[in-house]
Tab-separated table of C-alpha atoms and ligand atoms in Angstrom:
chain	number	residue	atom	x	y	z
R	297	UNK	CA	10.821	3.518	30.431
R	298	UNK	CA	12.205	0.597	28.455
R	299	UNK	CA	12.531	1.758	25.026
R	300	UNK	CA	13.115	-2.085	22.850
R	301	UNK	CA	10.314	-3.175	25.038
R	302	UNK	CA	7.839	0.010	23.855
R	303	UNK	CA	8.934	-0.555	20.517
R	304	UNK	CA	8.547	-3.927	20.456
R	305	UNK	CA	5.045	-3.811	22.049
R	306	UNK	CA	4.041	-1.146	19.416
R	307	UNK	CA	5.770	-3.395	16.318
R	308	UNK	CA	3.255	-6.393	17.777
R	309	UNK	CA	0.247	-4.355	18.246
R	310	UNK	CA	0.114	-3.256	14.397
R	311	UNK	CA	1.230	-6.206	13.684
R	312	UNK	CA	-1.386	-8.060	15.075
R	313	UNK	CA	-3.831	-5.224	13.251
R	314	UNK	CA	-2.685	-5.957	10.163
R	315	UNK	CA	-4.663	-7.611	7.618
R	316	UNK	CA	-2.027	-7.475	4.729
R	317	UNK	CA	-3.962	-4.888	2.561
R	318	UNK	CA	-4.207	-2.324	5.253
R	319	UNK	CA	-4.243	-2.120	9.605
R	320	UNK	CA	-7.261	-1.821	11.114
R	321	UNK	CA	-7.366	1.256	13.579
R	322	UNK	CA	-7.929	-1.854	16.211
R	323	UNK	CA	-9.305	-5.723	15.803
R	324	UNK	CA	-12.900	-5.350	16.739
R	325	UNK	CA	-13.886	-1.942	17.713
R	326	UNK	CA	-12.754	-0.809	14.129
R	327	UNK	CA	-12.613	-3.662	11.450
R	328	UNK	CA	-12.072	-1.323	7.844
R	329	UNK	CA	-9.921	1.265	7.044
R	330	UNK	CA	-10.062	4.608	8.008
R	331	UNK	CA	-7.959	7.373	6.651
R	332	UNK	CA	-5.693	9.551	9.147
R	333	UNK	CA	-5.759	6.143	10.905
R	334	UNK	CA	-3.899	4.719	8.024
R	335	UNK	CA	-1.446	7.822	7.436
R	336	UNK	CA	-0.610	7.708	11.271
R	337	UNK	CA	0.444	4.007	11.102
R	338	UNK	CA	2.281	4.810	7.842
R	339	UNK	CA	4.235	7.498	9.857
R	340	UNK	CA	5.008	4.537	12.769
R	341	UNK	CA	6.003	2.390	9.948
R	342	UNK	CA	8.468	4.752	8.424
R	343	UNK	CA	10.030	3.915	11.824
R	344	UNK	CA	10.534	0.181	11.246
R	345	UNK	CA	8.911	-1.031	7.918
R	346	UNK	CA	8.470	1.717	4.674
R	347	UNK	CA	8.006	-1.333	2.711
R	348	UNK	CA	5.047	-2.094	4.454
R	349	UNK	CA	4.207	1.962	4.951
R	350	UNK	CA	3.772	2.336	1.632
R	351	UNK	CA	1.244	-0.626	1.172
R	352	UNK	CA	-1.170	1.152	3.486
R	353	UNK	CA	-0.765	4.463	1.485
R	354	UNK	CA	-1.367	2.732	-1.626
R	355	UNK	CA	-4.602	0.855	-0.168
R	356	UNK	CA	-5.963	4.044	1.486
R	357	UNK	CA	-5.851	5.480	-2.186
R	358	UNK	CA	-7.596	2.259	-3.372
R	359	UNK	CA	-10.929	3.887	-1.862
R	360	UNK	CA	-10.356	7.607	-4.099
R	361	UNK	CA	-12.976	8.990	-5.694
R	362	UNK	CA	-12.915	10.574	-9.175
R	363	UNK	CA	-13.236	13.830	-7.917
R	364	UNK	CA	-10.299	13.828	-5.505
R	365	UNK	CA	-11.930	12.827	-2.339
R	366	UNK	CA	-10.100	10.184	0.005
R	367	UNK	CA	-13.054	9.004	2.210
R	368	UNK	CA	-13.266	9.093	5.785
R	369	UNK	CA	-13.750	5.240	5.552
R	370	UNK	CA	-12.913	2.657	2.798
R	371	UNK	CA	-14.861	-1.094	3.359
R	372	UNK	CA	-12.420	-2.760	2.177
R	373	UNK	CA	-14.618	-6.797	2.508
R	374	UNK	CA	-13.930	-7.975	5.565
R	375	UNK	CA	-16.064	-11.382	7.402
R	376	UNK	CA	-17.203	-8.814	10.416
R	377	UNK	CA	-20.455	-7.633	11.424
R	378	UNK	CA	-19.877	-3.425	11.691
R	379	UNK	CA	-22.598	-1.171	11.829
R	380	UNK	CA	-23.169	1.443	11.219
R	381	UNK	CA	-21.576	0.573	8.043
R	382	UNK	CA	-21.386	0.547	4.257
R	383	UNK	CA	-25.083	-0.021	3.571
R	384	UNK	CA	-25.724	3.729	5.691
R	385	UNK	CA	-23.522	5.576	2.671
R	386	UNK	CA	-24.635	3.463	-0.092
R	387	UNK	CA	-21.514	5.281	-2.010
R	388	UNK	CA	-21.907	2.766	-4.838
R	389	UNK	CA	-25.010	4.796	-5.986
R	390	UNK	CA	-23.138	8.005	-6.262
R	391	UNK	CA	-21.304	9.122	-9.115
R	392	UNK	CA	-17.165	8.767	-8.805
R	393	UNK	CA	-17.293	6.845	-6.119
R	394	UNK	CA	-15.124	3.572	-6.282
R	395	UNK	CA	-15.684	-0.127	-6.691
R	396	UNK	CA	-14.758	-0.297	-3.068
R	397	UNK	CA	-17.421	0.908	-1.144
R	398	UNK	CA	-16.489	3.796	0.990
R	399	UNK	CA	-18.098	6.418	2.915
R	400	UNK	CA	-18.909	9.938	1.223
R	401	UNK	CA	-16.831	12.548	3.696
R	402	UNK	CA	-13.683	12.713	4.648
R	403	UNK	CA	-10.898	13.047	7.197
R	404	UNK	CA	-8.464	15.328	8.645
R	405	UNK	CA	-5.581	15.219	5.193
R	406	UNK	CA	-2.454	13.558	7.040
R	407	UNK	CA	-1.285	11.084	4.480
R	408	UNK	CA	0.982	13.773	2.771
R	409	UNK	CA	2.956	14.133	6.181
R	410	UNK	CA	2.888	10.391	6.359
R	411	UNK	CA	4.734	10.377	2.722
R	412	UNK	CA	7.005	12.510	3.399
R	413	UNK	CA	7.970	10.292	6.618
R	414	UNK	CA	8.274	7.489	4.531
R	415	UNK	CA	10.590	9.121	2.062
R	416	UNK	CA	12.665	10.275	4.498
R	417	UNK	CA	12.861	7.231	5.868
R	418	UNK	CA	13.500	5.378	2.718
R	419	UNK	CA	13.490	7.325	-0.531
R	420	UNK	CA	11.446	5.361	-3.194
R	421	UNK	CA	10.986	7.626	-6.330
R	422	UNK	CA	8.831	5.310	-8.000
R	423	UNK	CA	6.078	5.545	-5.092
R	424	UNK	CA	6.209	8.976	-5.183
R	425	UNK	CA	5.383	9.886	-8.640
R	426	UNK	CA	2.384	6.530	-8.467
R	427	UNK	CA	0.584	8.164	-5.074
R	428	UNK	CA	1.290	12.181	-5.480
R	429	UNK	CA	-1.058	13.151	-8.068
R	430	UNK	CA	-3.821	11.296	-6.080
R	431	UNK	CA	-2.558	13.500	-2.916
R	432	UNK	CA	-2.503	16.601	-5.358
R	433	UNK	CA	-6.118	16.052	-6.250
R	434	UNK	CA	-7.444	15.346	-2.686
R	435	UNK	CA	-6.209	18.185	-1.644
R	436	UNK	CA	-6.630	20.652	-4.537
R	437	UNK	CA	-10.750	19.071	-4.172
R	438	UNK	CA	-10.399	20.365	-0.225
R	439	UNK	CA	-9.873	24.100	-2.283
R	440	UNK	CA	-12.623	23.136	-4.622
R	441	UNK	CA	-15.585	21.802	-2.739
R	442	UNK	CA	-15.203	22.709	1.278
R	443	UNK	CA	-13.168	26.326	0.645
R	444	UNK	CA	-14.247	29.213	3.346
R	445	UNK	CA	-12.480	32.541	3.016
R	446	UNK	CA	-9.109	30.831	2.883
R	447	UNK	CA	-9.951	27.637	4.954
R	448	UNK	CA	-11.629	24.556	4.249
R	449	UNK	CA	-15.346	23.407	6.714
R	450	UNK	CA	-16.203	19.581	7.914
R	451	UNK	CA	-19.429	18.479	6.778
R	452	UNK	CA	-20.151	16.109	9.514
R	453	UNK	CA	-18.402	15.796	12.970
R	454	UNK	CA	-16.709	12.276	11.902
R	455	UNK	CA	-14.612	14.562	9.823
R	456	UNK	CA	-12.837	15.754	13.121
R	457	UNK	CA	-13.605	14.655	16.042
R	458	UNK	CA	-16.574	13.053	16.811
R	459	UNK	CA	-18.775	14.028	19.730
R	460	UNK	CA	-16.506	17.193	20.697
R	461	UNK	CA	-18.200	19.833	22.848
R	462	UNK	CA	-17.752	22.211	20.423
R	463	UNK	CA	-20.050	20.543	17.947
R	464	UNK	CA	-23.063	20.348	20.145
R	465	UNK	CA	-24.835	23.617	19.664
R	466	UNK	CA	-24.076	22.496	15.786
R	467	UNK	CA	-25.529	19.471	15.840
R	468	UNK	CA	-28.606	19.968	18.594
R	469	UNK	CA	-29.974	22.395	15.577
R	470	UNK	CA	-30.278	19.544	13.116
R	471	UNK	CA	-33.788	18.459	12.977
R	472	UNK	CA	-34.122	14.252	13.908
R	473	UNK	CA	-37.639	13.755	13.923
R	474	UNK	CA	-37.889	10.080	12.400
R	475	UNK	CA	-34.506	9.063	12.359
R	476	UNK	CA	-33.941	6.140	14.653
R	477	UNK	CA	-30.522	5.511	16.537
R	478	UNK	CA	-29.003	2.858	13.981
R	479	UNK	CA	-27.853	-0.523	15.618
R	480	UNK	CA	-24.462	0.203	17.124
R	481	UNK	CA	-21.613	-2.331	16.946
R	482	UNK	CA	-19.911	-0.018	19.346
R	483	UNK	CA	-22.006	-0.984	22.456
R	484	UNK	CA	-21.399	-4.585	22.291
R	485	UNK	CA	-17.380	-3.535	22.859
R	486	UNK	CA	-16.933	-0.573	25.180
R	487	UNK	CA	-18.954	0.721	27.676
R	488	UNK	CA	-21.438	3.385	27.239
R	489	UNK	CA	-20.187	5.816	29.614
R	490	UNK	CA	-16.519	6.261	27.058
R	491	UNK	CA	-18.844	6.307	23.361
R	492	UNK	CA	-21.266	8.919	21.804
R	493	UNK	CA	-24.663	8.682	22.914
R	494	UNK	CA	-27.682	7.660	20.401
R	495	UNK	CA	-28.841	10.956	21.012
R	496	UNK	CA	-25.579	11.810	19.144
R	497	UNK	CA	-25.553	9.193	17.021
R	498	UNK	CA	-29.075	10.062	15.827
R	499	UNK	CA	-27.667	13.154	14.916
R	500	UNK	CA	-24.771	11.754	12.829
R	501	UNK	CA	-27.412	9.602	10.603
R	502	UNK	CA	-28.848	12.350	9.784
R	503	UNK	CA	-26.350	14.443	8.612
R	504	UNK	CA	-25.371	11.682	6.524
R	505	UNK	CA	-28.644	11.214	5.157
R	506	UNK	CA	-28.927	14.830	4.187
R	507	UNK	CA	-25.628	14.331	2.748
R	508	UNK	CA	-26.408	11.061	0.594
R	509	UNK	CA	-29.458	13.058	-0.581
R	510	UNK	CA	-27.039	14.970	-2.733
R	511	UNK	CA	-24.256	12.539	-3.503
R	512	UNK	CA	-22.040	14.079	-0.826
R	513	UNK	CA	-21.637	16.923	-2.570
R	514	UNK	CA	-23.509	19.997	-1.548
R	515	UNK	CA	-23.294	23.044	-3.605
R	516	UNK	CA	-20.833	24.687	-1.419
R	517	UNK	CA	-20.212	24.420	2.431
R	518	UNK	CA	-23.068	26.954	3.407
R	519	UNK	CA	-26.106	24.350	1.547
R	520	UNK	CA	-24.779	21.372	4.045
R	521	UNK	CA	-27.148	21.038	7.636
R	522	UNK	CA	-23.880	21.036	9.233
R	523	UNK	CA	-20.827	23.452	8.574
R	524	UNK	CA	-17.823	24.201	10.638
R	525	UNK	CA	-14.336	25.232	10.259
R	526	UNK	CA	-12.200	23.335	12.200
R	527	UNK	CA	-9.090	24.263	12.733
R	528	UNK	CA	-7.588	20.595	13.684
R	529	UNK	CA	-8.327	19.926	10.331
R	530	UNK	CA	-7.119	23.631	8.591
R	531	UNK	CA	-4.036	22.994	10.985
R	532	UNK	CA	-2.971	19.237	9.408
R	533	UNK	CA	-4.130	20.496	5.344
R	534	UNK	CA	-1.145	23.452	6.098
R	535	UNK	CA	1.488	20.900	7.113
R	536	UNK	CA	0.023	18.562	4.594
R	537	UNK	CA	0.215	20.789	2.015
R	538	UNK	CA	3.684	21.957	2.944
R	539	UNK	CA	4.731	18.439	2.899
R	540	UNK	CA	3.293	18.323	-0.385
R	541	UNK	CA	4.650	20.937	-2.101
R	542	UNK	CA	8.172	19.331	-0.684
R	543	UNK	CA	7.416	15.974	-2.111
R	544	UNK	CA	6.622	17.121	-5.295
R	545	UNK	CA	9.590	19.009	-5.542
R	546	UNK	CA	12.025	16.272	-5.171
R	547	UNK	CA	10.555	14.599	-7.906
R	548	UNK	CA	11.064	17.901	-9.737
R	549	UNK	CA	6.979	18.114	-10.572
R	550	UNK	CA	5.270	21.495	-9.877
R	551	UNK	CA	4.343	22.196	-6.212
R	552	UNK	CA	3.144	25.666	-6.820
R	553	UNK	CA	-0.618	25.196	-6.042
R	554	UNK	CA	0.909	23.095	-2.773
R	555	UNK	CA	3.242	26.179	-1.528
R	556	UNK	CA	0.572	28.358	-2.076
R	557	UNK	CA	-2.185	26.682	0.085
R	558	UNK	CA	0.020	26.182	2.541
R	559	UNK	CA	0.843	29.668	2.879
R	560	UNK	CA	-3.163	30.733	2.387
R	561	UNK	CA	-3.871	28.095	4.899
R	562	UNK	CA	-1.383	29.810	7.381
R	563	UNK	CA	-2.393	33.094	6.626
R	564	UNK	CA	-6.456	32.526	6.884
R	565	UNK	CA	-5.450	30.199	10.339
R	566	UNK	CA	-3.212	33.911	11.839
R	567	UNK	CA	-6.818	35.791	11.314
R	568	UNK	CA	-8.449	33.420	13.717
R	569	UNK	CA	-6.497	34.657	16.492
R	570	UNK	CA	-8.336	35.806	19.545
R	571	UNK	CA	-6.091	38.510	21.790
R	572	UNK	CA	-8.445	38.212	24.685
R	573	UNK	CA	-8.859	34.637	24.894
R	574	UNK	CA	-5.116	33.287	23.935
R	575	UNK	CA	-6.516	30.950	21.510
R	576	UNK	CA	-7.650	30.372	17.991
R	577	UNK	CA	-11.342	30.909	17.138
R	578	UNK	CA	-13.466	27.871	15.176
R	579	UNK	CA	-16.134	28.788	13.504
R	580	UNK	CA	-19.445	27.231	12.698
R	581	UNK	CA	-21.519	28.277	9.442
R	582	UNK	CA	-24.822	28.561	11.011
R	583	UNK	CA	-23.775	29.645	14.033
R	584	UNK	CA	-21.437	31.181	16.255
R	585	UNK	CA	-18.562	28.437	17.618
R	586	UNK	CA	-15.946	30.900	18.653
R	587	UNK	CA	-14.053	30.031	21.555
R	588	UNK	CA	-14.612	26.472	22.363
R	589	UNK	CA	-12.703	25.346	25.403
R	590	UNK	CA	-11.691	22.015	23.300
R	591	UNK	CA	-7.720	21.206	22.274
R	592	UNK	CA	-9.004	22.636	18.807
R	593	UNK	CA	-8.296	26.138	19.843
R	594	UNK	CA	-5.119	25.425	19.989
R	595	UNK	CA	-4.260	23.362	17.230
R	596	UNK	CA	-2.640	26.106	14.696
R	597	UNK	CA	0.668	25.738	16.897
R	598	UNK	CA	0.960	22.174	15.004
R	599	UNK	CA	1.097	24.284	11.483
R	600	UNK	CA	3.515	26.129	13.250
R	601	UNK	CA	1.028	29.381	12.751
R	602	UNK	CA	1.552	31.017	16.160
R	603	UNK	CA	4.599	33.609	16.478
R	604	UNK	CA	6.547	33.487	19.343
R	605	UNK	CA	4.352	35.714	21.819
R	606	UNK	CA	1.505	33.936	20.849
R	607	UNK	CA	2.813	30.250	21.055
R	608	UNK	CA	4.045	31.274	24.859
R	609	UNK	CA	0.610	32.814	25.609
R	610	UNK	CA	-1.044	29.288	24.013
R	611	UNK	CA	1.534	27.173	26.565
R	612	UNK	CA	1.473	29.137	29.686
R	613	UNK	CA	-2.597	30.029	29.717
R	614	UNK	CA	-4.208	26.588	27.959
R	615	UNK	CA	-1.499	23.411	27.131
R	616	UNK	CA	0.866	23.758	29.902
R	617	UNK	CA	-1.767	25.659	32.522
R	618	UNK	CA	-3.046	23.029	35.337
R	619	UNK	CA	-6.523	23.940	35.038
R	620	UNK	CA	-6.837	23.903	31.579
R	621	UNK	CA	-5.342	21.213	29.440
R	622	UNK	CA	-1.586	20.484	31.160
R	623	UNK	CA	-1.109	18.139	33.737
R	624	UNK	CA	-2.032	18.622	36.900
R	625	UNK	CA	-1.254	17.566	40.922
R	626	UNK	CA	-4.203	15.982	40.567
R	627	UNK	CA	-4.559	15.338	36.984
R	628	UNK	CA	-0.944	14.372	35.871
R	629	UNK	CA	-1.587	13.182	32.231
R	630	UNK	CA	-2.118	15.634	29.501
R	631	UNK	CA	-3.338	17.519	26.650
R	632	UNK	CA	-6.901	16.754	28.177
R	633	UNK	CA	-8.929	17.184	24.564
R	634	UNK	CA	-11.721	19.249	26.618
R	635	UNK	CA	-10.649	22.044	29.492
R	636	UNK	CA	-10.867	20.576	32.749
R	637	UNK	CA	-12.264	23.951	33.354
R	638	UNK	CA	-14.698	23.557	30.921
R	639	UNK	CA	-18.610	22.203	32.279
R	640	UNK	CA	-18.173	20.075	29.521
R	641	UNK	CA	-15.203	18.000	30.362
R	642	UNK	CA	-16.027	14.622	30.775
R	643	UNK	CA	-12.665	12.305	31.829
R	644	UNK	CA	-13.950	9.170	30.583
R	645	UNK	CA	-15.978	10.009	27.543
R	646	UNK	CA	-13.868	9.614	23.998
R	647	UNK	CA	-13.185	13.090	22.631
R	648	UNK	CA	-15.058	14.944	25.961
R	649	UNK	CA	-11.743	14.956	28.053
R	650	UNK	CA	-9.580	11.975	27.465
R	651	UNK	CA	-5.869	12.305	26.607
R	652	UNK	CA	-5.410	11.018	23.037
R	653	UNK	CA	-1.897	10.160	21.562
R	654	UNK	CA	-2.835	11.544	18.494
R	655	UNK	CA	-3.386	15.209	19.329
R	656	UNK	CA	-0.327	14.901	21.652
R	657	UNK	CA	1.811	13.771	18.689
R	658	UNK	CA	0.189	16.876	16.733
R	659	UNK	CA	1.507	19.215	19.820
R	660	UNK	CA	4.595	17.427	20.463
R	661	UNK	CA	5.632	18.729	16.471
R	662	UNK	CA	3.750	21.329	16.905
R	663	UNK	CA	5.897	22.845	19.625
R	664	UNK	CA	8.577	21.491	17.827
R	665	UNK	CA	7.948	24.196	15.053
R	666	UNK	CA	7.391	27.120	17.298
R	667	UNK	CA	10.633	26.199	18.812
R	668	UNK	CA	9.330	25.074	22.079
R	669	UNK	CA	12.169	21.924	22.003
R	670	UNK	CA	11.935	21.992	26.043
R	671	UNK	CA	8.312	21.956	26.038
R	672	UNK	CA	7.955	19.255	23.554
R	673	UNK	CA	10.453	17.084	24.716
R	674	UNK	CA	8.603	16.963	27.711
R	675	UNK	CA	5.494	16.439	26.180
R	676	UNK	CA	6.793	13.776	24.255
R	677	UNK	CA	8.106	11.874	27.700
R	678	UNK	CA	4.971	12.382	29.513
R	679	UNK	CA	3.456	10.673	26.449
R	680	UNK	CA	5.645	7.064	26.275
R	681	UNK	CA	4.890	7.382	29.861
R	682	UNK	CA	1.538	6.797	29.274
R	683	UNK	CA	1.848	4.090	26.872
R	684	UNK	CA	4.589	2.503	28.828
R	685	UNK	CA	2.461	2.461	31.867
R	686	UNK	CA	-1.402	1.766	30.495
R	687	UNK	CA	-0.732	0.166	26.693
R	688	UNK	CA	-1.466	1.319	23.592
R	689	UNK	CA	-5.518	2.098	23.710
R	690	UNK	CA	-7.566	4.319	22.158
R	691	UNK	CA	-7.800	7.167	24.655
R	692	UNK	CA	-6.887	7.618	28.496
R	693	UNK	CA	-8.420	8.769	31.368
R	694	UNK	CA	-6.387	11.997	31.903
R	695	UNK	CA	-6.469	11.951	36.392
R	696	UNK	CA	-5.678	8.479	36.322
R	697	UNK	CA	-4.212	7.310	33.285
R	698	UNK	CA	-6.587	4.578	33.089
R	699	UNK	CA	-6.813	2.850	29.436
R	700	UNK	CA	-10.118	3.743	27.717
R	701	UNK	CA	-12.287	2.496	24.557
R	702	UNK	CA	-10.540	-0.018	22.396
R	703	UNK	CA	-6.978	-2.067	23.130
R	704	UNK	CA	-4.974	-2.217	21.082
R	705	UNK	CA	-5.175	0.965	19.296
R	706	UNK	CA	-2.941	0.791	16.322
R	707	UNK	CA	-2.249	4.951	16.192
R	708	UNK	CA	-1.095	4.962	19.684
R	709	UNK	CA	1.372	2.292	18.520
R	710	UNK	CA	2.510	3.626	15.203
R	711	UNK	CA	2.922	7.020	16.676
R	712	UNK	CA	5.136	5.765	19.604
R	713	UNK	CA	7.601	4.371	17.125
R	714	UNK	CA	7.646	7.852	15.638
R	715	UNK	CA	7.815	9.346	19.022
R	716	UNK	CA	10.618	7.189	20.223
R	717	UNK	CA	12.756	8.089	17.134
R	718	UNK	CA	12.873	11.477	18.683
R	719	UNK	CA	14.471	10.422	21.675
R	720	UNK	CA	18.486	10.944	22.205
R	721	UNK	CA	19.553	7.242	23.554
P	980	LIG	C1	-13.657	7.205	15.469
P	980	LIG	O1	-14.657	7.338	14.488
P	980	LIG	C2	-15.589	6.276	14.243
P	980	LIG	C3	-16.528	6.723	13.128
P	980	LIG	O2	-15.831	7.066	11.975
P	980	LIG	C4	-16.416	5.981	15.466
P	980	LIG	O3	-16.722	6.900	16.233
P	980	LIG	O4	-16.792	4.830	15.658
P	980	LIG	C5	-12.887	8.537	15.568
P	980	LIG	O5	-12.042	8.545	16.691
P	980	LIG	C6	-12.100	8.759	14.288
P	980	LIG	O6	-11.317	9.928	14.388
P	980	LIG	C7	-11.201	7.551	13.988
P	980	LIG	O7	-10.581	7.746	12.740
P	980	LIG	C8	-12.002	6.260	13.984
P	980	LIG	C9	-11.130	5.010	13.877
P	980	LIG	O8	-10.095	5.059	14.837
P	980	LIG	O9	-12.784	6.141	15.182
């Protein structure tokens, strides 16, 4: 692999993204902003540019609400046809939402971690004490408005991860009768076979009408159509918080509420733990999620939950084991995001089966924390692999490699840069 010319590739792909106020997740496909797209690329950019890191933090926070929230998806104007897009949240109508308009949920809470990257990278006291309150509140509103015995649920799968198996039985409860597929910018861009179908995307209207209905704001979880505790989610809000309570420390403010969700986060993620199965349970409000056969049950090793027993029982029978999510004679590139023994994998179809560099970023430090350094070192070369040998796309075919959904794909960039950091030259 030819590390300047990965880095350089990954440097012009987010460069090329870039629209000065914030990257794009990739030119077409994905025109706005989206959230842990943005904290991703801000943890690439601590690699190269913090200058420019910290613009994308500080335009992410542009789209805040008054109550805490950072939304899944800030429209920040842009000359592009998208749709579904602003006009389905209609967020100006809702009380504390921004001038910007924005959708009304929100995504997995990275942007801490990507912070802390930056300040590593390039201390910057000033930026800390503008964008750390804002972090405080999104999180401390997590507590407030999503809380589950100790965790926090996703209102709508766009929190997460999309069209994951494990939200199915979730989602085919909802009740669609008169709701119409909406027009799909999507289709026009990658083929069918690697998106949601409208069946799905049916679905996802109307959870967000349901959710508009009330401003976004259900009473609590349990009042929402759609309520699941996912622990990809729980998994990044410990680190985050962690990374919070750190932050705030060096610029001697009180990280006390920080230190002790992270710890309550931890401790709530331990109880999930299935002996039988190896893995971590999910849960679903209405329903019964349990074990899912998705990366998800695995995900606490990124918090760095797992003790050591457990985190060896995790590699050897799910991330590392052939017929589950490792690589394979006949499968060589992993974490597949579904179990290839699962009747639910799907190679080719977004978060059904592909690899995604995301998730194998999460494992790579995940394994790093449960002090796996062999296994995540070679995690972390399988992955440039992958990039080195099929670009930096949205998600990959896990038998072949093949690139899938959109070029381009400015995570898979940023998070090589922070990937190749990592590497001993
Ligand atoms: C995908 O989500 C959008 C909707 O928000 C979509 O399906 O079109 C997901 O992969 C999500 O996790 C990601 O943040 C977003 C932009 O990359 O795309």
């Amino acid at each position: 692999m030819d590390r300047a010319a990965l880095t350089e590739g990954a440097v012009a792909v987010l460069r090329a993204n870039d629209t000065g106020r914030f990257i794009k997740p990739s030119q077409r496909l994905y025109p706005f902003q989206w959230n842990w797209d943005s904290a991703f690329v801000a943890i690439g950019l601590a690699a190269v540019d913090p200058e420019r890191g910290r613009v994308e933090v500080r335009s992410l926070l542009e789209g805040q609400w008054a109550d805490g929230m950072v939304p899944h998806l800030v429209f920040h104007p842009q000359p592009v046809e998208y749709s579904p897009g602003a006009d389905l949240w209609e967020s100006r109508e809702c009380d504390g939402a921004p001038g910007v308009p924005t959708s009304g949920i929100t995504q997995p809470p990275v942007l801490a971690t990507a912070v802390r990257a930056l300040h590593e990278a390039d201390p910057d006291r000033g930026f800390l004490e503008e964008v750390l309150p804002a972090i405080e509140a999104w999180h401390a509103w997590f507590h407030r408005e999503r809380a589950v015995d100790g965790l926090v649920a996703v209102l709508h799968p766009w929190e997460s991860a999309d069209n994951a198996p494990r939200f199915d039985r979730a989602l085919a409860r909802l009740d669609i009768e008169g709701v119409e597929a909406p027009r799909r910018s999507d289709r026009s861009q990658v083929d069918a076979s690697e998106r949601p179908t409208d069946l799905e995307y049916r679905r996802y209207v109307a959870l967000v009408d349901a959710l508009r209905a009330c401003g976004y704001r259900p009473g609590s979880p349990m009042d929402a159509p759609f309520a699941y505790v996912d622990l990809p989610l729980n998994s990044i809000l410990a680190v985050a918080e962690d990374d919070l309570a750190f932050l705030l420390g060096e610029i001697g403010a009180d990280g006390s509420r920080a230190g002790a969700a992270a710890a309550r986060v931890r401790a709530a993620l331990q109880e999930t733990w299935d002996e039988a199965a190896g893995a971590y349970r999910e849960r679903d409000l209405h329903g019964d999620a349990g074990i899912t056969d998705t990366v998800a049950d695995l995900f606490p090793l990124y918090a760095g939950v797992p003790d050591e027993r457990r985190a060896r029982r995790l590699v050897d029978e799910h991330l590392g084991a052939p017929d589950r999510f490792g690589a394979a004679p006949d499968a060589p590139w992993a974490i597949t995001t579904v179990a290839k023994s699962s009747g639910a994998f799907a190679p080719r179809n977004y978060w059904r089966g592909p690899v995604w560099i995301n998730v194998n970023w999460c494992f790579v430090r995940g394994l790093e924390r449960c002090g796996l350094d062999a296994e995540a070192d070679a995690l972390r070369d399988l992955t440039l692999d992958l990039v080195a040998r099929s670009g930096f796309v949205e998600y990959y075919e896990p038998t072949t490699g093949e690139p899938l959904g959109s070029r381009e794909f400015s995570w898979s960039a940023s998070l090589t840069l922070d990937l190749l950091r990592g590497l001993r030259p």
